[in-house]
Amino acid sequence: MTNREKDYFTALYEVAKVVNASLEPAEVLERIACCVTEAMGVKACAIRLLDARGRRLLMGAACGLSKGYLVKGPVLVRESGVDRKALGGKTIWVRDAQSDKGFQYNAEAKREGIRSVLVVPLQVGKKVIGVLRVYTREERKFDRQEIRFLEAVANLSAIALDNARLYSALKTNFDLLVEHKYRIDDN
């Protein structure tokens, strides 16, 4: 096993620990984004989640991006060819985000110093619920190990989000049941 493989294995282990440690989605996603940024040696990482209508990708967490870039505007699925393909379940590599026609914010990518982007789907079963992206400062082609690492992290992130959603629904149902019981007992 090479040092790089050990680094990815260690990072994946850390991501799994984060997923198991908390049911708070914002906290989990932020820690995952920072873990990926460090492990892959990239400029930044972002996790975007599909809204209820499936029209926009909302920021779930980011690490390494400026506030100016984060508020550049909404990522609209119909205007982002890259994300449409990723939401179809494919891993997408953008060689140069500053000129790629499928990347929605070329000028903002240039101002931020972003060149290459790797986008993988966040998938729960067969349903894609968002995307995980990594950004580099230089043009970079990602190798098979990097792609597999990012896809594994995306799958763990999707499981964490699904677990948090199920926990929240279960807690709400439990609270309603307890409230109902107290009403019955009071009467």
C-alpha angles and dihedrals in degrees: 000000000000124000090252092053089050090051091052091045090050092047091049089050090051091050091051090051091051091050091052095044101062143025092201104108098202093053094045095047094048092051091048092050092052093045091053093047091054098041095049096039092231132146095247149340130214134186116205125188127209114245121236092266094048092235104107138035109226123205110258097172141332139191125194099013123117122243088244091059093044092057096043091114141281122311102236114201093214091055098042111073090179093057093042088059092046091049086055087064100263131127108235129200120199111198096195118011090187092068108016109117092212092059110089101211108041097154093047090049089054092050090048092049095242119153115159126028131191115200124190128179123250101225132187107188104314095332119098110214101177146320139271115214135188122197129203131197093221132045104274136175112210119225127225094264092054092048093048091048092051092046090051091050090048091053092050090047091052090050090050091052092047092048091050091049092049091046091051092050092047092049092049091050091047092050091050091049092051091047090050091049092052091051091052092046091050092055 
